[in-house]
Amino acid sequence: MAQIDEQPAARRPDIPPHGHDLRLDHWNPDSPAHTEAWLRGRTDLDFLRWNTPLQPDIDLAGARAALLRQREQAAGGGCVPFRIADARSGTTLGHIGINMIDRVSRSARVGYWVLPEARGRRVATHALALAARWTFTELGLYRLELGHALGHEASCRIAQTCGFPYEGTLRGAMFEAGRPHAFRDAHLHARLASDPEPSLD
């Protein structure tokens, strides 16, 4: 169980989480490999089936601009983006971000995606477990939410496995795929710092 502080503060936010043969590292907008991986992830058909980005990335220049915006938001304390990387090779496998950080309520929301070639290897499950533990122990937050479009069964299973129980259905909480003027329902999951650490073995 994670320790909860009376007056939480970030302890070692510059030390990337690692484990399960993964490392949650930083994105580099000036790295061609990073921008290419970001673009592939955000234009993947499965990603677009379940997500509707407000600013779609259509080329490498757009991907670099997105990573630069993300870095600025992180510098302001509103989010912590992580590149999911293979711990041995450093190859990018996906993305996981702690978003909508609210220091007053000690809460945030987590979102992630995994590249097609990394699916089926529990990358998302292990990355979510690492990110959740880091959020509670290093950021000192208490509640971490996870939302996904209704019908996204894989995300539902990953959330449950990582100790994020289903809390309810949010009506019209997400855009329809590719339709930012239409809405669909979403499942809400959440995990608390006081919840027991799930076993992934």
Coordinates of N, CA and C in Angstrom, one line a residue:
M1 N 0.9 -1.2 0.0 CA 0.0 0.0 0.0 C 0.9 1.2 0.0
A2 N 0.6 2.2 -0.8 CA 1.4 3.4 -0.9 C 1.2 4.3 0.3
Q3 N 2.3 4.9 0.7 CA 2.3 5.8 1.9 C 1.6 7.1 1.5
I4 N 0.7 7.7 2.3 CA 0.0 8.9 2.0 C 0.6 10.0 3.0
D5 N 1.0 11.1 2.4 CA 1.6 12.2 3.2 C 0.5 13.2 3.7
E6 N 0.8 13.8 4.8 CA -0.1 14.9 5.3 C 0.0 16.1 4.3
Q7 N 1.2 16.5 3.9 CA 1.3 17.5 2.9 C 2.2 17.0 1.8
P8 N 1.6 16.4 0.8 CA 2.3 15.7 -0.3 C 3.1 16.7 -1.1
A9 N 4.2 16.2 -1.6 CA 5.1 17.0 -2.5 C 5.8 16.0 -3.4
A10 N 6.1 16.4 -4.6 CA 6.9 15.6 -5.5 C 8.2 15.3 -4.9
R11 N 8.7 14.0 -4.9 CA 9.9 13.7 -4.3 C 11.0 13.5 -5.3
R12 N 10.9 12.6 -6.2 CA 11.9 12.4 -7.2 C 11.3 12.3 -8.6
P13 N 10.7 13.4 -9.0 CA 10.0 13.3 -10.3 C 10.8 13.1 -11.5
D14 N 12.2 13.3 -11.4 CA 13.0 13.2 -12.5 C 13.6 11.8 -12.7
I15 N 13.3 10.9 -11.8 CA 13.7 9.5 -11.8 C 12.6 8.7 -12.5
P16 N 12.8 8.2 -13.8 CA 11.8 7.5 -14.5 C 11.5 6.2 -13.9
P17 N 10.2 5.8 -13.9 CA 9.8 4.5 -13.3 C 10.3 3.4 -14.3
H18 N 10.6 2.3 -13.7 CA 11.1 1.2 -14.5 C 10.7 -0.2 -13.8
G19 N 10.6 -1.2 -14.6 CA 10.2 -2.5 -14.1 C 9.5 -3.3 -15.2
H20 N 9.4 -4.6 -15.0 CA 8.7 -5.4 -16.0 C 9.3 -5.3 -17.4
D21 N 10.6 -5.1 -17.4 CA 11.3 -4.9 -18.7 C 10.9 -3.7 -19.4
L22 N 10.3 -2.7 -18.7 CA 10.0 -1.4 -19.3 C 10.6 -0.3 -18.6
R23 N 10.7 0.8 -19.3 CA 11.2 2.1 -18.6 C 10.3 3.2 -19.1
L24 N 9.7 4.0 -18.2 CA 8.9 5.1 -18.6 C 9.8 6.3 -18.6
D25 N 10.1 6.8 -19.8 CA 11.1 7.8 -20.0 C 10.5 9.1 -20.6
H26 N 11.3 10.0 -21.0 CA 10.9 11.3 -21.6 C 10.8 11.2 -23.1
W27 N 9.9 12.0 -23.7 CA 9.8 12.2 -25.1 C 10.8 13.3 -25.5
N28 N 11.5 13.2 -26.6 CA 12.4 14.2 -27.1 C 11.8 14.7 -28.4
P29 N 11.3 15.9 -28.5 CA 10.8 16.5 -29.7 C 11.8 16.6 -30.8
D30 N 13.1 16.6 -30.5 CA 14.2 16.8 -31.5 C 14.7 15.4 -32.0
S31 N 14.1 14.3 -31.5 CA 14.5 13.0 -31.9 C 13.6 12.5 -33.1
P32 N 14.2 12.3 -34.2 CA 13.4 11.8 -35.3 C 12.7 10.4 -35.0
A33 N 13.4 9.6 -34.2 CA 12.8 8.3 -33.8 C 11.6 8.5 -32.9
H34 N 11.7 9.5 -32.0 CA 10.5 9.8 -31.1 C 9.4 10.4 -31.9
T35 N 9.6 11.3 -32.8 CA 8.5 11.9 -33.5 C 7.9 10.9 -34.4
E36 N 8.6 10.0 -35.0 CA 8.1 9.0 -35.9 C 7.2 8.1 -35.1
A37 N 7.6 7.7 -33.9 CA 6.9 6.8 -33.1 C 5.6 7.4 -32.6
W38 N 5.7 8.7 -32.3 CA 4.5 9.5 -31.8 C 3.5 9.5 -33.0
L39 N 3.9 9.9 -34.2 CA 3.0 10.0 -35.3 C 2.4 8.6 -35.6
R40 N 3.1 7.6 -35.6 CA 2.5 6.2 -35.9 C 1.5 5.9 -34.8
G41 N 1.8 6.2 -33.6 CA 0.9 5.8 -32.5 C -0.4 6.6 -32.6
R42 N -0.3 7.9 -33.0 CA -1.5 8.8 -33.0 C -2.3 8.7 -34.3
T43 N -1.7 8.0 -35.3 CA -2.5 7.8 -36.5 C -2.9 6.4 -36.7
D44 N -2.6 5.5 -35.8 CA -2.9 4.1 -35.8 C -4.5 4.0 -35.8
L45 N -5.0 3.1 -36.7 CA -6.5 3.0 -36.8 C -7.1 2.6 -35.5
D46 N -6.5 1.7 -34.8 CA -7.1 1.3 -33.5 C -7.1 2.4 -32.5
F47 N -6.1 3.2 -32.5 CA -6.1 4.4 -31.6 C -7.2 5.3 -32.0
L48 N -7.4 5.6 -33.3 CA -8.4 6.5 -33.7 C -9.8 6.0 -33.6
R49 N -9.9 4.7 -33.4 CA -11.2 4.1 -33.2 C -11.8 4.5 -31.8
W50 N -10.9 4.6 -30.9 CA -11.3 4.9 -29.5 C -10.9 6.3 -29.0
N51 N -10.3 7.1 -29.8 CA -9.9 8.4 -29.4 C -10.1 9.4 -30.6
T52 N -10.4 10.6 -30.2 CA -10.6 11.7 -31.2 C -9.8 12.9 -30.8
P53 N -8.5 13.0 -31.2 CA -7.6 14.1 -30.8 C -8.2 15.4 -31.2
L54 N -8.1 16.4 -30.4 CA -8.5 17.8 -30.8 C -7.6 18.4 -31.8
Q55 N -6.4 18.0 -31.8 CA -5.4 18.5 -32.8 C -4.7 17.2 -33.4
P56 N -5.3 16.7 -34.5 CA -4.7 15.5 -35.1 C -3.3 15.7 -35.6
D57 N -2.5 14.7 -35.5 CA -1.1 14.8 -36.0 C -1.1 14.1 -37.4
I58 N -0.8 14.9 -38.4 CA -0.9 14.3 -39.7 C 0.5 14.2 -40.4
D59 N 1.6 14.7 -39.8 CA 2.9 14.6 -40.4 C 3.9 14.7 -39.3
L60 N 5.2 14.5 -39.6 CA 6.3 14.6 -38.6 C 6.4 16.0 -38.0
A61 N 6.1 17.0 -38.8 CA 6.2 18.4 -38.2 C 5.1 18.6 -37.2
G62 N 3.9 18.0 -37.5 CA 2.8 18.1 -36.5 C 3.1 17.3 -35.3
A63 N 3.8 16.1 -35.4 CA 4.1 15.3 -34.3 C 5.1 16.0 -33.4
R64 N 6.1 16.7 -34.0 CA 7.1 17.4 -33.2 C 6.4 18.6 -32.5
A65 N 5.5 19.3 -33.2 CA 4.8 20.4 -32.5 C 4.0 19.9 -31.3
A66 N 3.4 18.7 -31.5 CA 2.6 18.1 -30.4 C 3.5 17.8 -29.2
L67 N 4.7 17.2 -29.5 CA 5.6 16.9 -28.4 C 6.1 18.2 -27.7
L68 N 6.3 19.2 -28.5 CA 6.7 20.5 -27.9 C 5.6 21.1 -27.0
R69 N 4.4 21.0 -27.4 CA 3.3 21.5 -26.6 C 3.2 20.7 -25.3
Q70 N 3.3 19.4 -25.5 CA 3.3 18.5 -24.3 C 4.3 18.8 -23.3
R71 N 5.5 19.1 -23.8 CA 6.6 19.5 -22.9 C 6.4 20.8 -22.2
E72 N 5.8 21.8 -22.9 CA 5.4 23.0 -22.2 C 4.3 22.8 -21.1
Q73 N 3.3 22.0 -21.4 CA 2.3 21.7 -20.4 C 2.9 21.0 -19.2
A74 N 3.8 20.1 -19.5 CA 4.5 19.4 -18.4 C 5.3 20.3 -17.5
A75 N 6.0 21.3 -18.1 CA 6.8 22.3 -17.4 C 5.9 23.1 -16.5
G76 N 4.6 23.3 -16.9 CA 3.7 24.1 -16.1 C 3.0 23.2 -15.0
G77 N 3.3 21.9 -14.9 CA 2.8 21.1 -13.9 C 1.4 20.5 -14.1
G78 N 0.9 20.7 -15.3 CA -0.4 20.1 -15.6 C -0.5 18.7 -16.0
C79 N 0.7 18.1 -16.4 CA 0.7 16.7 -16.8 C 2.2 16.2 -16.7
V80 N 2.3 14.9 -16.7 CA 3.6 14.2 -16.8 C 3.5 13.2 -17.9
P81 N 4.1 13.4 -19.1 CA 4.0 12.5 -20.1 C 5.2 11.5 -20.1
F82 N 5.0 10.3 -20.4 CA 6.1 9.3 -20.4 C 6.1 8.5 -21.7
R83 N 7.2 8.3 -22.2 CA 7.4 7.4 -23.4 C 7.7 6.0 -22.8
I84 N 6.8 5.1 -23.2 CA 7.0 3.7 -22.8 C 8.1 3.1 -23.7
A85 N 9.2 2.7 -23.0 CA 10.3 2.1 -23.8 C 10.7 0.8 -23.3
D86 N 11.3 0.0 -24.2 CA 11.9 -1.3 -23.8 C 13.1 -1.0 -23.0
A87 N 13.2 -1.6 -21.8 CA 14.3 -1.3 -20.9 C 15.6 -1.7 -21.4
R88 N 15.7 -2.7 -22.3 CA 17.0 -3.1 -22.8 C 17.4 -2.3 -24.0
S89 N 16.5 -2.2 -25.0 CA 16.9 -1.6 -26.3 C 16.6 -0.1 -26.3
G90 N 15.7 0.4 -25.5 CA 15.3 1.7 -25.6 C 14.2 2.0 -26.6
T91 N 13.8 1.0 -27.3 CA 12.8 1.1 -28.4 C 11.5 1.6 -27.8
T92 N 10.9 2.6 -28.5 CA 9.6 3.1 -28.1 C 8.5 2.1 -28.3
L93 N 7.7 1.9 -27.3 CA 6.6 0.9 -27.4 C 5.2 1.6 -27.3
G94 N 5.2 2.8 -26.7 CA 3.9 3.5 -26.6 C 4.1 4.8 -25.7
H95 N 3.0 5.2 -25.2 CA 2.9 6.5 -24.4 C 2.0 6.3 -23.2
I96 N 2.3 6.9 -22.1 CA 1.4 6.9 -21.0 C 1.6 8.3 -20.3
G97 N 0.4 8.9 -20.0 CA 0.5 10.3 -19.5 C -0.3 10.4 -18.2
I98 N 0.2 11.1 -17.2 CA -0.6 11.5 -16.1 C -1.1 13.0 -16.4
N99 N -2.4 13.1 -16.6 CA -3.0 14.3 -17.1 C -3.9 15.0 -16.1
M100 N -4.3 16.2 -16.4 CA -5.3 16.9 -15.5 C -4.9 16.9 -14.1
I101 N -3.6 17.1 -13.8 CA -3.2 17.0 -12.4 C -3.7 18.2 -11.6
D102 N -4.4 17.9 -10.5 CA -5.0 18.8 -9.6 C -4.3 18.7 -8.2
R103 N -3.4 19.6 -7.8 CA -2.7 19.4 -6.6 C -3.6 19.7 -5.4
V104 N -4.7 20.5 -5.6 CA -5.6 20.7 -4.5 C -6.4 19.5 -4.1
S105 N -7.0 18.8 -5.1 CA -7.8 17.6 -4.8 C -6.9 16.4 -4.8
R106 N -5.6 16.5 -5.1 CA -4.6 15.4 -5.2 C -5.1 14.3 -6.1
S107 N -5.5 14.8 -7.3 CA -6.1 13.8 -8.3 C -5.5 14.1 -9.7
A108 N -5.7 13.1 -10.6 CA -5.2 13.2 -11.9 C -5.9 12.1 -12.8
R109 N -5.7 12.2 -14.1 CA -6.3 11.2 -15.0 C -5.2 10.6 -15.8
V110 N -5.2 9.3 -16.0 CA -4.2 8.6 -16.8 C -4.7 8.2 -18.1
G111 N -3.9 8.3 -19.1 CA -4.2 7.8 -20.5 C -3.0 7.2 -21.1
Y112 N -3.2 6.3 -22.1 CA -2.1 5.6 -22.7 C -2.5 5.1 -24.0
W113 N -1.5 4.8 -24.8 CA -1.6 4.0 -26.1 C -0.3 3.2 -26.3
V114 N -0.5 2.1 -27.1 CA 0.7 1.2 -27.3 C 0.7 1.0 -28.8
L115 N 2.0 1.0 -29.4 CA 2.2 0.8 -30.8 C 1.7 -0.6 -31.2
P116 N 1.3 -0.8 -32.4 CA 0.8 -2.1 -32.9 C 1.7 -3.3 -32.6
E117 N 3.0 -3.0 -32.9 CA 4.0 -4.1 -32.7 C 4.2 -4.5 -31.3
A118 N 3.8 -3.7 -30.3 CA 4.0 -4.0 -28.9 C 2.8 -4.6 -28.2
R119 N 1.7 -4.7 -29.0 CA 0.5 -5.2 -28.4 C 0.5 -6.7 -28.1
G120 N -0.2 -7.2 -27.2 CA -0.2 -8.6 -26.9 C 0.9 -9.0 -26.0
R121 N 1.7 -8.1 -25.4 CA 2.8 -8.4 -24.5 C 2.6 -7.8 -23.1
R122 N 1.4 -7.4 -22.8 CA 1.1 -6.8 -21.5 C 1.9 -5.5 -21.3
V123 N 2.2 -4.8 -22.3 CA 3.0 -3.5 -22.2 C 2.1 -2.5 -21.5
A124 N 0.8 -2.4 -22.0 CA -0.1 -1.4 -21.4 C -0.3 -1.7 -19.9
T125 N -0.5 -2.9 -19.6 CA -0.8 -3.3 -18.2 C 0.4 -3.0 -17.3
H126 N 1.6 -3.3 -17.7 CA 2.7 -3.1 -16.9 C 3.1 -1.6 -16.8
A127 N 2.9 -0.9 -17.9 CA 3.1 0.6 -17.9 C 2.2 1.3 -17.0
L128 N 0.9 0.9 -17.0 CA -0.1 1.5 -16.1 C 0.2 1.2 -14.7
A129 N 0.6 0.0 -14.4 CA 1.0 -0.3 -13.0 C 2.2 0.6 -12.5
L130 N 3.2 0.7 -13.4 CA 4.4 1.6 -13.0 C 4.0 3.0 -12.8
A131 N 3.1 3.5 -13.8 CA 2.7 4.9 -13.7 C 1.9 5.2 -12.5
A132 N 1.0 4.3 -12.1 CA 0.1 4.5 -11.0 C 1.0 4.5 -9.7
R133 N 1.9 3.6 -9.5 CA 2.7 3.6 -8.3 C 3.6 4.9 -8.2
W134 N 4.1 5.3 -9.4 CA 4.9 6.5 -9.4 C 4.0 7.7 -9.0
T135 N 2.8 7.8 -9.5 CA 1.9 8.9 -9.2 C 1.6 9.0 -7.7
F136 N 1.4 7.9 -7.1 CA 1.1 7.9 -5.7 C 2.4 8.2 -4.8
T137 N 3.5 7.6 -5.2 CA 4.6 7.7 -4.3 C 5.5 8.9 -4.6
E138 N 5.6 9.3 -5.9 CA 6.5 10.4 -6.2 C 5.7 11.7 -6.4
L139 N 4.5 11.7 -6.9 CA 3.8 13.0 -7.0 C 2.9 13.2 -5.8
G140 N 2.7 12.2 -5.0 CA 2.0 12.4 -3.8 C 0.5 12.6 -4.0
L141 N -0.1 12.1 -5.1 CA -1.5 12.2 -5.4 C -2.2 11.1 -4.7
Y142 N -3.6 11.3 -4.6 CA -4.4 10.3 -3.9 C -5.3 9.5 -4.8
R143 N -5.8 10.2 -5.8 CA -6.8 9.5 -6.7 C -6.3 9.6 -8.1
L144 N -6.4 8.5 -8.8 CA -6.0 8.5 -10.2 C -7.1 7.9 -11.0
E145 N -7.7 8.6 -12.0 CA -8.8 8.2 -12.7 C -8.4 7.7 -14.1
L146 N -9.2 6.8 -14.7 CA -8.9 6.2 -16.0 C -10.3 6.1 -16.7
G147 N -10.4 6.8 -17.8 CA -11.6 6.7 -18.6 C -11.4 6.1 -20.0
H148 N -12.4 5.4 -20.5 CA -12.3 4.8 -21.8 C -13.7 4.7 -22.5
A149 N -13.7 4.8 -23.8 CA -15.0 4.7 -24.5 C -15.7 3.4 -24.2
L150 N -17.0 3.5 -24.1 CA -17.8 2.3 -23.9 C -17.6 1.3 -25.0
G151 N -17.4 0.1 -24.6 CA -17.1 -1.0 -25.6 C -15.6 -1.3 -25.8
H152 N -14.8 -0.5 -25.2 CA -13.3 -0.8 -25.3 C -13.0 -1.8 -24.2
E153 N -13.2 -3.1 -24.5 CA -13.1 -4.1 -23.5 C -11.6 -4.3 -23.1
A154 N -10.7 -4.1 -24.0 CA -9.3 -4.3 -23.6 C -8.9 -3.3 -22.5
S155 N -9.3 -2.1 -22.7 CA -9.0 -1.1 -21.7 C -9.7 -1.4 -20.4
C156 N -10.9 -1.9 -20.4 CA -11.6 -2.3 -19.2 C -10.8 -3.4 -18.5
R157 N -10.3 -4.4 -19.2 CA -9.6 -5.5 -18.5 C -8.3 -5.0 -17.9
I158 N -7.6 -4.1 -18.7 CA -6.3 -3.6 -18.2 C -6.5 -2.8 -16.9
A159 N -7.6 -1.9 -16.9 CA -7.9 -1.1 -15.7 C -8.2 -2.0 -14.5
Q160 N -9.0 -3.0 -14.7 CA -9.3 -3.9 -13.6 C -8.1 -4.7 -13.1
T161 N -7.3 -5.1 -14.0 CA -6.1 -5.9 -13.6 C -5.1 -5.0 -12.8
C162 N -5.1 -3.7 -13.1 CA -4.1 -2.8 -12.4 C -4.8 -2.1 -11.2
G163 N -5.9 -2.7 -10.7 CA -6.5 -2.1 -9.5 C -7.3 -0.9 -9.6
F164 N -7.8 -0.7 -10.9 CA -8.8 0.5 -11.1 C -10.2 -0.1 -11.3
P165 N -10.9 -0.2 -10.2 CA -12.3 -0.8 -10.4 C -13.2 0.1 -11.2
Y166 N -14.2 -0.5 -11.8 CA -15.2 0.3 -12.5 C -16.1 1.1 -11.5
E167 N -16.2 2.4 -11.8 CA -17.0 3.2 -10.9 C -18.3 3.7 -11.5
G168 N -18.5 3.6 -12.8 CA -19.8 4.0 -13.4 C -19.6 4.4 -14.8
T169 N -20.7 4.7 -15.5 CA -20.7 5.1 -16.9 C -21.1 6.6 -16.9
L170 N -20.2 7.3 -17.6 CA -20.4 8.8 -17.8 C -21.0 9.0 -19.2
R171 N -22.2 9.6 -19.2 CA -23.0 9.8 -20.4 C -22.4 10.9 -21.2
G172 N -22.2 10.6 -22.5 CA -21.7 11.7 -23.4 C -20.4 12.3 -23.0
A173 N -19.5 11.5 -22.4 CA -18.3 12.1 -21.9 C -17.1 12.1 -22.8
M174 N -17.3 11.4 -24.0 CA -16.2 11.4 -25.0 C -16.7 11.7 -26.4
F175 N -15.8 12.2 -27.2 CA -16.2 12.3 -28.6 C -16.3 11.0 -29.3
E176 N -17.2 10.9 -30.3 CA -17.3 9.8 -31.1 C -16.0 9.7 -32.0
A177 N -15.7 8.5 -32.4 CA -14.5 8.3 -33.2 C -14.5 9.2 -34.5
G178 N -13.6 10.2 -34.6 CA -13.5 11.0 -35.7 C -14.6 12.1 -35.8
R179 N -15.4 12.2 -34.8 CA -16.5 13.2 -34.9 C -16.5 14.1 -33.6
P180 N -15.8 15.2 -33.6 CA -15.7 16.0 -32.4 C -16.9 16.8 -32.1
H181 N -18.0 16.6 -32.9 CA -19.3 17.3 -32.6 C -20.3 16.3 -32.2
A182 N -19.9 15.0 -32.0 CA -20.8 14.0 -31.5 C -20.2 13.3 -30.3
F183 N -21.1 12.7 -29.5 CA -20.6 12.2 -28.2 C -21.0 10.8 -27.9
R184 N -20.2 10.1 -27.1 CA -20.5 8.7 -26.7 C -20.2 8.6 -25.2
D185 N -20.7 7.5 -24.6 CA -20.5 7.2 -23.2 C -19.1 6.7 -22.9
A186 N -18.7 6.8 -21.7 CA -17.4 6.3 -21.3 C -17.5 5.6 -19.9
H187 N -16.7 4.6 -19.7 CA -16.5 4.0 -18.4 C -15.5 4.8 -17.6
L188 N -15.8 4.9 -16.3 CA -14.9 5.6 -15.4 C -14.3 4.5 -14.4
H189 N -13.0 4.4 -14.3 CA -12.3 3.6 -13.4 C -11.5 4.5 -12.5
A190 N -11.1 4.1 -11.3 CA -10.2 4.9 -10.5 C -9.5 4.0 -9.5
R191 N -8.3 4.5 -9.1 CA -7.6 3.8 -8.1 C -7.1 4.9 -7.1
L192 N -7.1 4.5 -5.8 CA -6.7 5.4 -4.7 C -5.3 5.0 -4.2
A193 N -4.6 5.9 -3.6 CA -3.3 5.6 -3.0 C -3.5 4.6 -1.9
S194 N -4.6 4.6 -1.3 CA -4.8 3.7 -0.1 C -5.3 2.3 -0.6
D195 N -5.5 2.1 -1.9 CA -5.9 0.8 -2.4 C -4.7 -0.2 -2.3
P196 N -5.0 -1.5 -2.2 CA -3.8 -2.4 -2.2 C -3.2 -2.5 -3.6
E197 N -1.9 -2.7 -3.6 CA -1.1 -2.9 -4.8 C -1.5 -4.2 -5.5
P198 N -2.0 -4.1 -6.7 CA -2.4 -5.4 -7.4 C -1.2 -6.3 -7.7
S199 N -1.4 -7.6 -7.7 CA -0.3 -8.5 -8.2 C -0.5 -8.8 -9.6
L200 N 0.5 -8.6 -10.4 CA 0.4 -8.8 -11.9 C 1.1 -10.1 -12.3
D201 N 1.5 -10.9 -11.3 CA 2.2 -12.2 -11.7 C 1.1 -13.3 -12.0

